[in-house]
CSV table of C-alpha atoms (C1' of nucleotides) and ligand atoms in Angstrom, one decimal:
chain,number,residue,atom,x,y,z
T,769,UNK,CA,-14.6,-23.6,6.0
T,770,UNK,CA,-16.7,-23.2,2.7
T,771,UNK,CA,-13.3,-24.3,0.5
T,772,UNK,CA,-14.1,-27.7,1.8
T,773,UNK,CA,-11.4,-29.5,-1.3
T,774,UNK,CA,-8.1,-27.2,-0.4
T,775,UNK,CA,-6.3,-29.1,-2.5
T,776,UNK,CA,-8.9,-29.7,-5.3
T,777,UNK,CA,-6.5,-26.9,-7.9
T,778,UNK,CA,-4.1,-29.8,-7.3
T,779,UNK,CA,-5.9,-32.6,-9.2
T,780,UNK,CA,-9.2,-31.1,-11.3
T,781,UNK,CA,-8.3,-30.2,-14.7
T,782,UNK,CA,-10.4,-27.6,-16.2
T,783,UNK,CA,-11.4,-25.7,-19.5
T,784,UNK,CA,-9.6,-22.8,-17.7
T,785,UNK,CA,-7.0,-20.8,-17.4
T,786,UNK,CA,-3.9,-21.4,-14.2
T,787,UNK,CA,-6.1,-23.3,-11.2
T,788,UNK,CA,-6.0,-21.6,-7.9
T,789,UNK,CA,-3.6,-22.4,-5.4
T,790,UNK,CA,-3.7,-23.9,-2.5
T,791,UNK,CA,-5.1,-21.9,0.4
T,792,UNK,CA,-2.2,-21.7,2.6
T,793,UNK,CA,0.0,-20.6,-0.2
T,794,UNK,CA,-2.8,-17.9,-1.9
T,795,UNK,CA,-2.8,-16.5,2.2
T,796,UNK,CA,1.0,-16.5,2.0
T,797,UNK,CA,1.1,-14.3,-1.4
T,798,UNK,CA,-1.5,-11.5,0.4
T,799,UNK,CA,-0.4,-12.0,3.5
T,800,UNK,CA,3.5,-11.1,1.9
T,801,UNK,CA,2.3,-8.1,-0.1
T,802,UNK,CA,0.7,-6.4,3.6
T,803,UNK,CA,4.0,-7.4,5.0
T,804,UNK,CA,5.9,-5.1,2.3
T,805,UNK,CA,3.4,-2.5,3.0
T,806,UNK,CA,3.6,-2.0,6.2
T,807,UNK,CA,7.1,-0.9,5.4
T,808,UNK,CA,7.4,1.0,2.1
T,809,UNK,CA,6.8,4.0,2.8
T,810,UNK,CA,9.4,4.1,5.5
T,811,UNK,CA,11.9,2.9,3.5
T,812,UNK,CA,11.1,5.5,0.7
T,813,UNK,CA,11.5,8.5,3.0
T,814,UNK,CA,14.7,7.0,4.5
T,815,UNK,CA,16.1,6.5,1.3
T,816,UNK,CA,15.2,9.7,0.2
T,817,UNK,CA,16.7,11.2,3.1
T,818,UNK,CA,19.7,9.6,2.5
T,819,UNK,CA,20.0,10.5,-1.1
T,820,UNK,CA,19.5,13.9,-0.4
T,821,UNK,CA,22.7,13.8,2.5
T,822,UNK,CA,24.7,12.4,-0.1
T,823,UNK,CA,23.6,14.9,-3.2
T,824,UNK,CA,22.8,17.8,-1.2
T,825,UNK,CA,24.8,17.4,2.3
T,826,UNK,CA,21.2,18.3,4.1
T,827,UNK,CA,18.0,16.8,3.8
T,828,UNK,CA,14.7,19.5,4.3
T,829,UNK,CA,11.6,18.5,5.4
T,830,UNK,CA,10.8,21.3,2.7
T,831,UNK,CA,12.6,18.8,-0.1
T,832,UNK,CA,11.1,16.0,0.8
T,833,UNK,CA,7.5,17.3,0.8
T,834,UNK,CA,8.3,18.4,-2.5
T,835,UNK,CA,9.8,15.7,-3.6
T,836,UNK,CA,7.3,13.5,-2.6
T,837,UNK,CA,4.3,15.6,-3.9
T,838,UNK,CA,2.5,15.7,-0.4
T,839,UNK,CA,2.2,18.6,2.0
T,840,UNK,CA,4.7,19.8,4.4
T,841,UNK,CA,2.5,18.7,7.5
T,842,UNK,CA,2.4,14.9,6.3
T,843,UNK,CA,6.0,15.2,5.9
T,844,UNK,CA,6.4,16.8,9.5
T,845,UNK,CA,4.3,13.8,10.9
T,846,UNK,CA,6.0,11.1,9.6
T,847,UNK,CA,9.5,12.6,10.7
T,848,UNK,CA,8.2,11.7,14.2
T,849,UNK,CA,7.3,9.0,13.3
T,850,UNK,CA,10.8,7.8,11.7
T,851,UNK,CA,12.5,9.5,15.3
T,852,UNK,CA,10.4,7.2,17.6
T,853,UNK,CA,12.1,4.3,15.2
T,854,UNK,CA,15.3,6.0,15.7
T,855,UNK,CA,15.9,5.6,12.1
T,856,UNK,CA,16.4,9.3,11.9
T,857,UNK,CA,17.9,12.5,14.4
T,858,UNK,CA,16.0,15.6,14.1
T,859,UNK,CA,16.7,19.4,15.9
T,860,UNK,CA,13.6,21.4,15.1
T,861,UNK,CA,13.8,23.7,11.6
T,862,UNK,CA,17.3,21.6,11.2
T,863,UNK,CA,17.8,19.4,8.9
T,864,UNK,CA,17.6,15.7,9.1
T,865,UNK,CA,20.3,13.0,10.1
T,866,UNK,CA,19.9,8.9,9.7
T,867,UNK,CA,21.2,7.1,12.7
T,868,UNK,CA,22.9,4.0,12.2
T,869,UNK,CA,20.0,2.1,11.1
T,870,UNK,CA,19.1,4.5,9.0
T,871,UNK,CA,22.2,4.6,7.1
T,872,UNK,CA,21.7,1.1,7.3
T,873,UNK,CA,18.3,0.8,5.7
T,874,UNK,CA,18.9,3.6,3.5
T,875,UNK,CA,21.9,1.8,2.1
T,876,UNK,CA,19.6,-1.8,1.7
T,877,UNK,CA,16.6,-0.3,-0.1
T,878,UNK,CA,18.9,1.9,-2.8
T,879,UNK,CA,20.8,-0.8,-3.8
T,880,UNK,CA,17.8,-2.6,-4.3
T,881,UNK,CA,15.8,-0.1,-5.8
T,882,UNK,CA,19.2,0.5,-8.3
T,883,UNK,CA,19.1,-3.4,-9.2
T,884,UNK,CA,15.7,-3.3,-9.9
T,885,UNK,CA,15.8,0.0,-12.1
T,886,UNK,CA,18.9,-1.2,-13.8
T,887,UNK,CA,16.9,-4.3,-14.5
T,888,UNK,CA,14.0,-2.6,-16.4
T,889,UNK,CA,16.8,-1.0,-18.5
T,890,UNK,CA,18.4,-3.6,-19.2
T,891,UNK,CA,15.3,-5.4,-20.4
T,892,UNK,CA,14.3,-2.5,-23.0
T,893,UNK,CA,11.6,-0.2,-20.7
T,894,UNK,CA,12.2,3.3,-21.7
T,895,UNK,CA,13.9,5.1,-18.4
T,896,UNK,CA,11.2,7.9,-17.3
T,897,UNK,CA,8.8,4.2,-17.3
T,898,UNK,CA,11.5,2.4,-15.7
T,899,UNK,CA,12.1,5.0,-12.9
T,900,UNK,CA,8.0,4.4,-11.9
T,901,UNK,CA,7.6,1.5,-12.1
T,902,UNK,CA,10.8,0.9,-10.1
T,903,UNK,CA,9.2,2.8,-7.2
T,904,UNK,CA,6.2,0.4,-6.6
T,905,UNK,CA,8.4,-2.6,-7.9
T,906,UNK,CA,11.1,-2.2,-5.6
T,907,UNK,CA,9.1,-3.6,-2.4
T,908,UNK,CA,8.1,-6.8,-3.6
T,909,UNK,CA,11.2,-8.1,-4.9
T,910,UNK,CA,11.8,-11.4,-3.0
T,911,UNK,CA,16.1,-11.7,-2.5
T,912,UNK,CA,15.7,-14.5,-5.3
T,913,UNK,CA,14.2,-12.6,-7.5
T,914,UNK,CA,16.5,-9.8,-6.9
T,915,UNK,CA,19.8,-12.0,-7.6
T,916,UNK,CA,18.5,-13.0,-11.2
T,917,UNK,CA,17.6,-9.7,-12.2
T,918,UNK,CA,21.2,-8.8,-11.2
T,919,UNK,CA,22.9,-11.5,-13.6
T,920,UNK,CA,20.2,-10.8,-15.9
T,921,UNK,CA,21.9,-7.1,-16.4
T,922,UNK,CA,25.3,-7.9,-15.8
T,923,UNK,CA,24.6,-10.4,-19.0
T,924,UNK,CA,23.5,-7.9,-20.9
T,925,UNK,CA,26.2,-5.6,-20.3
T,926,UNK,CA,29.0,-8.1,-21.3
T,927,UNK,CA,27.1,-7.6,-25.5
A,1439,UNK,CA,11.2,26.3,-2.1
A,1440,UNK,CA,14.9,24.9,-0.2
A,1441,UNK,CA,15.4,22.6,-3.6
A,1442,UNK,CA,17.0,26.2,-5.1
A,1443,UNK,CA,18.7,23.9,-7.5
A,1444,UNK,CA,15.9,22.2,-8.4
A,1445,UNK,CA,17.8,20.3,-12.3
A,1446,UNK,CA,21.3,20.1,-10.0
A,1447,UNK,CA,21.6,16.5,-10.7
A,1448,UNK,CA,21.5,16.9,-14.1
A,1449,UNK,CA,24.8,19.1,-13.9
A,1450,UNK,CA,26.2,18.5,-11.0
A,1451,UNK,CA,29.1,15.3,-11.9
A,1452,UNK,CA,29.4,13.2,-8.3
A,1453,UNK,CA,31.7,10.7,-6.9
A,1454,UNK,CA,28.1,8.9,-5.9
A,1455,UNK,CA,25.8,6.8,-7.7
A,1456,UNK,CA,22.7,7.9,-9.6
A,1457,UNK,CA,22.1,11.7,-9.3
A,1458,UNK,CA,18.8,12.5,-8.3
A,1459,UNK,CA,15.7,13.2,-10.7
A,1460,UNK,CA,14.4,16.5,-11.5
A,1461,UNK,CA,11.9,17.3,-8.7
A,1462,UNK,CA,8.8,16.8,-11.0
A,1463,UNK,CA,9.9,13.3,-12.3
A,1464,UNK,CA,10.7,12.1,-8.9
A,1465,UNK,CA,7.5,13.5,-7.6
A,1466,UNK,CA,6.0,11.6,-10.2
A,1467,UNK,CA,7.2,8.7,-9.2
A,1468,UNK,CA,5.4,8.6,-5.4
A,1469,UNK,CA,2.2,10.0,-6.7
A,1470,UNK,CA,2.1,7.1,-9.3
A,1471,UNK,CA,2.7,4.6,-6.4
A,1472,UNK,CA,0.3,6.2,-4.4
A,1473,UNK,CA,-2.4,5.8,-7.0
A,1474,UNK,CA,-1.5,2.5,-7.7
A,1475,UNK,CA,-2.4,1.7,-3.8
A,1476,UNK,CA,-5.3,3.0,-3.8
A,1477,UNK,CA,-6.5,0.3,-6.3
A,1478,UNK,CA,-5.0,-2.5,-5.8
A,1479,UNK,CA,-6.6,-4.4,-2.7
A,1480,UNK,CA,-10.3,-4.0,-4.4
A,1481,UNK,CA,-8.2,-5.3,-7.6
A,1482,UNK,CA,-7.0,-7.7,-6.0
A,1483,UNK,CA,-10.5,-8.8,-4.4
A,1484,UNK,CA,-12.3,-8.8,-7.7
A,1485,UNK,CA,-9.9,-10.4,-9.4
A,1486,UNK,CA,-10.4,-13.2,-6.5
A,1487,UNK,CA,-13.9,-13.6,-7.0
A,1488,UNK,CA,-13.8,-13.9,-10.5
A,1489,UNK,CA,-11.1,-16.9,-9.9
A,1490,UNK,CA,-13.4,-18.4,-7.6
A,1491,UNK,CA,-16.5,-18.0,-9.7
A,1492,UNK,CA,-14.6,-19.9,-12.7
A,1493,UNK,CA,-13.0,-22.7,-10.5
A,1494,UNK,CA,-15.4,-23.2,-8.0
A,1495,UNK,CA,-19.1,-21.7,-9.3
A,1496,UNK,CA,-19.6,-19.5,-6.5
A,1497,UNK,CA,-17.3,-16.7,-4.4
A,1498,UNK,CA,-18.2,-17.0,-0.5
A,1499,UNK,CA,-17.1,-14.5,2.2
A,1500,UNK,CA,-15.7,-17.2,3.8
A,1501,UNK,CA,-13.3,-18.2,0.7
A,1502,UNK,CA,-12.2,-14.8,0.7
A,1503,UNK,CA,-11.4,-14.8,3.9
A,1504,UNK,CA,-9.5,-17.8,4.3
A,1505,UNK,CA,-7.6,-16.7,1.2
A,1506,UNK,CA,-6.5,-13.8,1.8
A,1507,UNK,CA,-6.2,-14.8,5.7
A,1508,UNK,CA,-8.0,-11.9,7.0
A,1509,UNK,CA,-11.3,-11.5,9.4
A,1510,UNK,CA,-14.6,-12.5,7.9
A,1511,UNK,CA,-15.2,-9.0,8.9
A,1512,UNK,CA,-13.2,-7.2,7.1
A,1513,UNK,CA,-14.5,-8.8,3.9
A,1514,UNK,CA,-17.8,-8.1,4.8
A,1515,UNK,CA,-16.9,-4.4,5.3
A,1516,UNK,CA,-15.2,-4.9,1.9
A,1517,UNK,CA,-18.0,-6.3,0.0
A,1518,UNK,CA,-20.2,-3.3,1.1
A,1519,UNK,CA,-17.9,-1.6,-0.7
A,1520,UNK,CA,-17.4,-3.5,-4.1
A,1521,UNK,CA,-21.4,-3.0,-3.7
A,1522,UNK,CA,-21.2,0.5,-3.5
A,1523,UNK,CA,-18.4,0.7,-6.5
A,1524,UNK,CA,-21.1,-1.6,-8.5
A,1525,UNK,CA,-18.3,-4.1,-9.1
A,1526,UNK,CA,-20.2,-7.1,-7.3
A,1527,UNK,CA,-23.7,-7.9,-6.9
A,1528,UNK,CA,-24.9,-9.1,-3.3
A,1529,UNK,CA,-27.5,-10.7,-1.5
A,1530,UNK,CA,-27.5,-11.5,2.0
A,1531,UNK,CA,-26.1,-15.2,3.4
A,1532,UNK,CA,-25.9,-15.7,-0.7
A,1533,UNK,CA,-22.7,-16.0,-3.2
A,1534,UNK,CA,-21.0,-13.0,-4.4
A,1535,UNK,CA,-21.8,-12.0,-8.4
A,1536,UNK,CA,-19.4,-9.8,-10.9
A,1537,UNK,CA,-21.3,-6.8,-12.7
A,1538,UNK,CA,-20.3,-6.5,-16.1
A,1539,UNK,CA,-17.7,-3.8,-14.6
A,1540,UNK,CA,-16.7,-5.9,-12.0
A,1541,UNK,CA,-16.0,-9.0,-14.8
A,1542,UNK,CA,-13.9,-6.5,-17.2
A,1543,UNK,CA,-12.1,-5.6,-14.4
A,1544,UNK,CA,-11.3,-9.0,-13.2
A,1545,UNK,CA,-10.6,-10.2,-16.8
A,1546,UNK,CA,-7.9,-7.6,-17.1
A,1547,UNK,CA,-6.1,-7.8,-13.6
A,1548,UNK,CA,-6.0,-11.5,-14.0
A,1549,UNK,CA,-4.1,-11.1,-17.4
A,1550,UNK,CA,-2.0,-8.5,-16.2
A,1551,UNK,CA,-1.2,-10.6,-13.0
A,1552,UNK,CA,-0.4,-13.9,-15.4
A,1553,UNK,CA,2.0,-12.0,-17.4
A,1554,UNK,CA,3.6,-10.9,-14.4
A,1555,UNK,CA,3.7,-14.1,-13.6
A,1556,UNK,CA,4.8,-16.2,-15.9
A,1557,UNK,CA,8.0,-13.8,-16.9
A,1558,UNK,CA,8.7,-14.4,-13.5
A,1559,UNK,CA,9.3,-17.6,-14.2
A,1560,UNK,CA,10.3,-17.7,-17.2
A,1561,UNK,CA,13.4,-15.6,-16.0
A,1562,UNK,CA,14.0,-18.8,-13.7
A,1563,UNK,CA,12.2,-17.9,-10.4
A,1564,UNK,CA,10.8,-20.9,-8.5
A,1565,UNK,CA,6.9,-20.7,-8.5
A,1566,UNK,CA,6.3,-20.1,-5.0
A,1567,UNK,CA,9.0,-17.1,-5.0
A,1568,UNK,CA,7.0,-16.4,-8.4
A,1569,UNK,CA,3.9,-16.3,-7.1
A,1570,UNK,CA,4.3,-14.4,-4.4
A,1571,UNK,CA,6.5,-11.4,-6.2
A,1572,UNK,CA,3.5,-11.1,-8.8
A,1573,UNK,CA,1.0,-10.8,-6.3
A,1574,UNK,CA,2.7,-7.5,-5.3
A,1575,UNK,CA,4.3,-6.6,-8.3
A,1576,UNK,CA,1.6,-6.6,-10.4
A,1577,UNK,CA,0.2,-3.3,-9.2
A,1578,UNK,CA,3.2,-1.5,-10.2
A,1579,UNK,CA,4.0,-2.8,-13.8
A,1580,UNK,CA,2.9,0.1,-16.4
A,1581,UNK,CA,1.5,-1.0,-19.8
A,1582,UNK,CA,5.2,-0.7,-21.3
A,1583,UNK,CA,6.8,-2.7,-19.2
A,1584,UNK,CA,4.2,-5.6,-19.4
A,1585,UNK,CA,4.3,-5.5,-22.9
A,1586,UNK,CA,8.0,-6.7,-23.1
A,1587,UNK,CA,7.8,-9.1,-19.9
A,1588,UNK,CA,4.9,-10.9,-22.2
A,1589,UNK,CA,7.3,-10.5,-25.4
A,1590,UNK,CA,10.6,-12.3,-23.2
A,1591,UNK,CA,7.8,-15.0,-21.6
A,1592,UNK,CA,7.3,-15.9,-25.5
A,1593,UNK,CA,10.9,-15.6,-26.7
A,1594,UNK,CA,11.8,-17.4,-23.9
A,1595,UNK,CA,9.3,-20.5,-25.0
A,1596,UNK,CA,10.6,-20.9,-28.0
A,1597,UNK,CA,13.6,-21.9,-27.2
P,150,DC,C1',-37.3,-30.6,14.5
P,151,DA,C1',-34.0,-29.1,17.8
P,152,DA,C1',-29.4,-28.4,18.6
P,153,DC,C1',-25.1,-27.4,16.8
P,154,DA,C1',-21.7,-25.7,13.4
P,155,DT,C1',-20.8,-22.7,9.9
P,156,DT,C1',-21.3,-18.5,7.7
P,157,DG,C1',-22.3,-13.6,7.6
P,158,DT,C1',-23.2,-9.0,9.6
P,159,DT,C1',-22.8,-5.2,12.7
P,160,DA,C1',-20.7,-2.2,16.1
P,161,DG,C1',-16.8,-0.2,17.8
P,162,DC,C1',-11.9,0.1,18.1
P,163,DC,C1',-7.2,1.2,16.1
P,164,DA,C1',-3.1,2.8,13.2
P,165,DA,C1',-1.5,4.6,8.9
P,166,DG,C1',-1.3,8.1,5.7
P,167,DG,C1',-3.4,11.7,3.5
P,168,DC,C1',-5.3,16.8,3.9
P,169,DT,C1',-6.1,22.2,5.5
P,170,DA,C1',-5.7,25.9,8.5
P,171,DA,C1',-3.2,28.3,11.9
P,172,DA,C1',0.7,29.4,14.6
P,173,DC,C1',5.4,29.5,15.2
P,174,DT,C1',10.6,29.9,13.9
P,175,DA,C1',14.3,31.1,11.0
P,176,DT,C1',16.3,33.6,7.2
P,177,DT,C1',16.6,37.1,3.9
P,178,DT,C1',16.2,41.6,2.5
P,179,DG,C1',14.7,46.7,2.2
Q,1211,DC,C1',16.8,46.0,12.4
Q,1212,DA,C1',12.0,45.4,11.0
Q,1213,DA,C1',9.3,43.3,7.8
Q,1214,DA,C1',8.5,39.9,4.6
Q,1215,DT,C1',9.3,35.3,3.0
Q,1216,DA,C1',10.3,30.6,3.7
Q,1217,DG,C1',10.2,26.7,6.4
Q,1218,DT,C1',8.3,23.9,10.3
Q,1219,DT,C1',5.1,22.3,13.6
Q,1220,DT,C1',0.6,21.4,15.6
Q,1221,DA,C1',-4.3,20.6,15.8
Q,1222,DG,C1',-8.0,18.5,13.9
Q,1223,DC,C1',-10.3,16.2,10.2
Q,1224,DC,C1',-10.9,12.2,6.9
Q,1225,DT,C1',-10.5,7.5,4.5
Q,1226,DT,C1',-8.7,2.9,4.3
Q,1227,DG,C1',-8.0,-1.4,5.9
Q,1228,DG,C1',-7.1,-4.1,9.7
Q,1229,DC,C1',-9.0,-6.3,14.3
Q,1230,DT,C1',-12.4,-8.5,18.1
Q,1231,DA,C1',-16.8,-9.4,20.2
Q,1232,DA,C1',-21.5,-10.0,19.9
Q,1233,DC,C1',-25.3,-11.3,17.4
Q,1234,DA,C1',-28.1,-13.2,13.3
Q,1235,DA,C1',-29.0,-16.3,9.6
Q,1236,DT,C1',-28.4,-20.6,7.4
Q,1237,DG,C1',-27.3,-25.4,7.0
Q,1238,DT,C1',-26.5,-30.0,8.9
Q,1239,DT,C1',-27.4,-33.8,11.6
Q,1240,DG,C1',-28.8,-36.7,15.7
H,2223,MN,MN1,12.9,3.3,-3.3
H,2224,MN,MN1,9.5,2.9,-3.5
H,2225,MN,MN1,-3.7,-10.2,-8.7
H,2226,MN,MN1,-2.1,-8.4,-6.1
DNA sequence: CAACATTGTTAGCCAAGGCTAAACTATTTG
DNA sequence: CAAATAGTTTAGCCTTGGCTAACAATGTTG
């Protein structure tokens, strides 16, 4: 281990800016963020998928791929994908159902991705912005954070 | 196209939540998030280096790996890239240097990550919740957006 | 200074998430 | 109902970002 003084952010002050942390909690910040990557996407498609039952009554993989900017064939792949997670029922050139955990995950990430959204709103970021920056946001929200920024708008609703 | 309707949720009242965006916005959305991964691990590398060059005087492999808790060589494999990006300057068994591109791109990730950070926690998130959120969220904050997190963070202070 | 410990590199593997091109199925329409 | 159009799948390719194992260089110490 080069970092021979772990703890030496702890105790030298310096000239600059925030010290570093300590090494076990710096791993645990990366180490979170390829946690919620590992994930994301999967959670987008459900969630899309699910929005699109509850708008549309049928979700394509033709409206996704669109939807998502990327080609029908990357779509098509990560449909298998989502089946052999049984997050999703597919009959070929039918449309798409969620299972239960699905519905279930689908239900999770759009009520965070709403509180987050709402959030950004609330706090003055113009809505086109807001909607983007919700998309990446949304994934590494911790539950904490996630609770304030739900009093935060529910505050600023009551003026 | 199976999205016939493609400005429906525009129209379209519902007994749901949020309507879906025009195709185009929502597209937007993914590709932005898309992009934004693309950059963010060598960000989030450089930005480390630069960190350890100011509080420690030299960047080693090793740091990096024990940091980020990843193999020593996958930062090697890493670093061969920064090289080839001409954000860091190598030489074998030797510390790791910034090129001047490789410094202005630290400087501004590190600012945009302490922003991130300190609204965090100014909006009453516990540092190591704080911490961890930025480190992901960071990525995903446009230029609007950071603007009025840094403009609450001051508000916030002088009260 | 030889041995050992630490650090760095290389080779080879893997999964995820993109792409294009080609083939196949379903739907619409002349 | 045949042909054209739209939608879906498959095959094969690529890059990124992980990993382990083996080896090489450097640094430390008896
Ligand atoms: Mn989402
Ligand atoms: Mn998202
Ligand atoms: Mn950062
Ligand atoms: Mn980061």
């Amino acid at each position: 281990m080069t970092d021979s003084n772990p703890n030496a952010s702890l105790t030298a002050p310096s000239i600059h800016g925030d010290a570093l942390p300590p090494v076990e909690q710096h791993a645990q910040q990366y180490a979170t963020v390829r946690n919620a990557h590992e994930t994301e996407l999967i959670e987008d498609y459900v969630e899309l998928i699910g929005d699109l039952l509850t708008h549309r009554g049928e979700a394509r993989a033709a409206d996704i791929a669109n939807r998502m900017a990327v080609s029908q064939a990357t779509v098509s792949k990560m449909i298998r994908r989502l089946n052999e997670l049984e997050l999703v029922t597919s009959k070929p050139y039918r449309s798409l159902f969620l299972t239960e955990a699905g519905q279930k995950m689908a239900e999770t990430s759009r009520a965070r991705h709403d509180i987050v959204l709402h959030f950004l709103r609330a706090l003055g970021v113009k809505d086109a912005t807001a909607r983007i920056d919700a998309e990446g946001m949304e994934h590494h929200v911790s539950d904490e954070t996630l609770d304030i920024m739900q009093r935060f708008t529910e505050q600023q609703q009551k003026s």
